Amino acid sequence: MSGSALIHPFSVLAQHENEFIKIVSGEGVMLRDDAGNEYIDALASLWLCQIGHGNRTVIDAITAQLDQLQTYNTFAPFSNGPAVEVAEMVRARSQHPDGRVFLGCSGSEAVDTVLKFARRVHQLRGDVDRQIFVRRTGGYHGVNVGGTSVQGLEPIRTGWGDLLPHVVEIPNDDVEPAAQLFAEHGDRIAAVISEPIQGAGGVIPPPDGYFEGLRRLCDEHGALLIFDEVICGFGRTGSWFGGQTFGVTPDMFTFAKGVTSGYLPLSGVVVSREIAELMESDPEKFMHGYTYSGHPTACAAGVANIGVIESEGLVEQASHIGTKMEEGFRALQGDGMLAGYRGLGAIWAADLGYDAAETREAFLKRGVISRPVASALMFCPPLVISDAEIGQIFDRLEDAIRATSPVTA
Ligand SMILES: Cc1ncc(COP(=O)(O)O)c(C=O)c1O
């Protein structure tokens, strides 16, 4: 018996509720549990809390919106101010400042939406046989049926019966197999979907020239390039969006998480002007949307959060965090305590060279929350983290590695 009704995501369901850590409050990068233990949130919850916990500006904006209008839908003929404003703020900072923005709740909803949009674009172009989605090994795109189908993490894909047909996988480290795929099936490929930096798969940046190659292949063969910016968006890589960091423009991209720093659920899809015009030319009504698309309170959180990211210079801060973290990883590697490290801006992985689960537990006991993926620990701290707090992360990481490493112990 698990001891509670609650089913935890990505958990062993027989695990007892008492074994979970109950987080009760947060301030900045710090969290506190119900036993009074304090933690540095080195993963920003799940890759999302750019502005840190307890930000008064965003709390006040949410509260003010709740006082006025808590909820209302944006299905025709209705609209609301915060939804219009947050859509404008997102596109203005993106590579498609004249594009259009669809709003949902979760990253998974944004992914399923963008996949449907890709198919629709080709149907509107009269290219009805373009159904293939190309996914990358190691990619994570949420857990709705579409996202599950296009993710490149096999254990998450299996065990659910048949998923979407017409999905083909390419390696994440070499563009040549993609070129071969396009040469053979280019006229049937609807879109390639990729995170700018693969997050849940283990913080894997693209090889040099990889995205330029994908962009070229898509252009040559009439397919769409989709970036899933659910983790990389809103400053994480040192630009507003990962596509800007890598200098490659997708036709459409998803966002979620950092748009509200997770204070309330909000996600979306940005489409280019060209796609917007194609969709606007559709004589049929647009038959897609969620009850919570454009939820006014979630959107008010987004407006305030983007304002905080801007006024506190957090996009630029991500690059500074990157410099500090790289220094820390380099030093640990120099001392023989890491097999390697990878990342950029404020998203990193430290490769221990052995299964990271035990070191993660030791790290947690020392008051730092990170996430293990195979032999690596993931880092994605709030963008408000100070140099002193980064220093504490590295001190405790060193200590945790010393306590658990089969090499140094
Ligand atoms: C790149 C990416 N896409 C989609 C998702 C799914 O988002 P959500 O869990 O909000 O549905 C995630 C979640 O981590 C993600 O990292």
mmCIF file with all atom_site columns, C-alpha atoms in Angstrom, residues 56 58-68 297:
data_model
loop_
_atom_site.group_PDB
_atom_site.id
_atom_site.type_symbol
_atom_site.label_atom_id
_atom_site.label_alt_id
_atom_site.label_comp_id
_atom_site.label_asym_id
_atom_site.label_entity_id
_atom_site.label_seq_id
_atom_site.pdbx_PDB_ins_code
_atom_site.Cartn_x
_atom_site.Cartn_y
_atom_site.Cartn_z
_atom_site.occupancy
_atom_site.B_iso_or_equiv
_atom_site.pdbx_formal_charge
_atom_site.auth_seq_id
_atom_site.auth_comp_id
_atom_site.auth_asym_id
_atom_site.auth_atom_id
_atom_site.pdbx_PDB_model_num
ATOM 1  C CA . ARG A 1 56  ? 6.620   39.084 -4.803  1.00 0.00 ? 56  ARG A CA 1
ATOM 2  C CA . VAL A 1 58  ? 4.624   37.686 -9.718  1.00 0.00 ? 58  VAL A CA 1
ATOM 3  C CA . ILE A 1 59  ? 2.674   36.665 -6.612  1.00 0.00 ? 59  ILE A CA 1
ATOM 4  C CA . ASP A 1 60  ? 1.081   40.136 -6.499  1.00 0.00 ? 60  ASP A CA 1
ATOM 5  C CA . ALA A 1 61  ? 0.240   40.041 -10.224 1.00 0.00 ? 61  ALA A CA 1
ATOM 6  C CA . ILE A 1 62  ? -1.459  36.660 -9.788  1.00 0.00 ? 62  ILE A CA 1
ATOM 7  C CA . THR A 1 63  ? -3.342  37.871 -6.739  1.00 0.00 ? 63  THR A CA 1
ATOM 8  C CA . ALA A 1 64  ? -4.475  41.053 -8.494  1.00 0.00 ? 64  ALA A CA 1
ATOM 9  C CA . GLN A 1 65  ? -5.745  39.012 -11.445 1.00 0.00 ? 65  GLN A CA 1
ATOM 10 C CA . LEU A 1 66  ? -7.550  36.606 -9.122  1.00 0.00 ? 66  LEU A CA 1
ATOM 11 C CA . ASP A 1 67  ? -9.280  39.573 -7.513  1.00 0.00 ? 67  ASP A CA 1
ATOM 12 C CA . GLN A 1 68  ? -10.528 40.733 -10.904 1.00 0.00 ? 68  GLN A CA 1
ATOM 13 C CA . THR A 1 297 ? -4.544  34.146 -14.223 1.00 0.00 ? 297 THR A CA 1
#
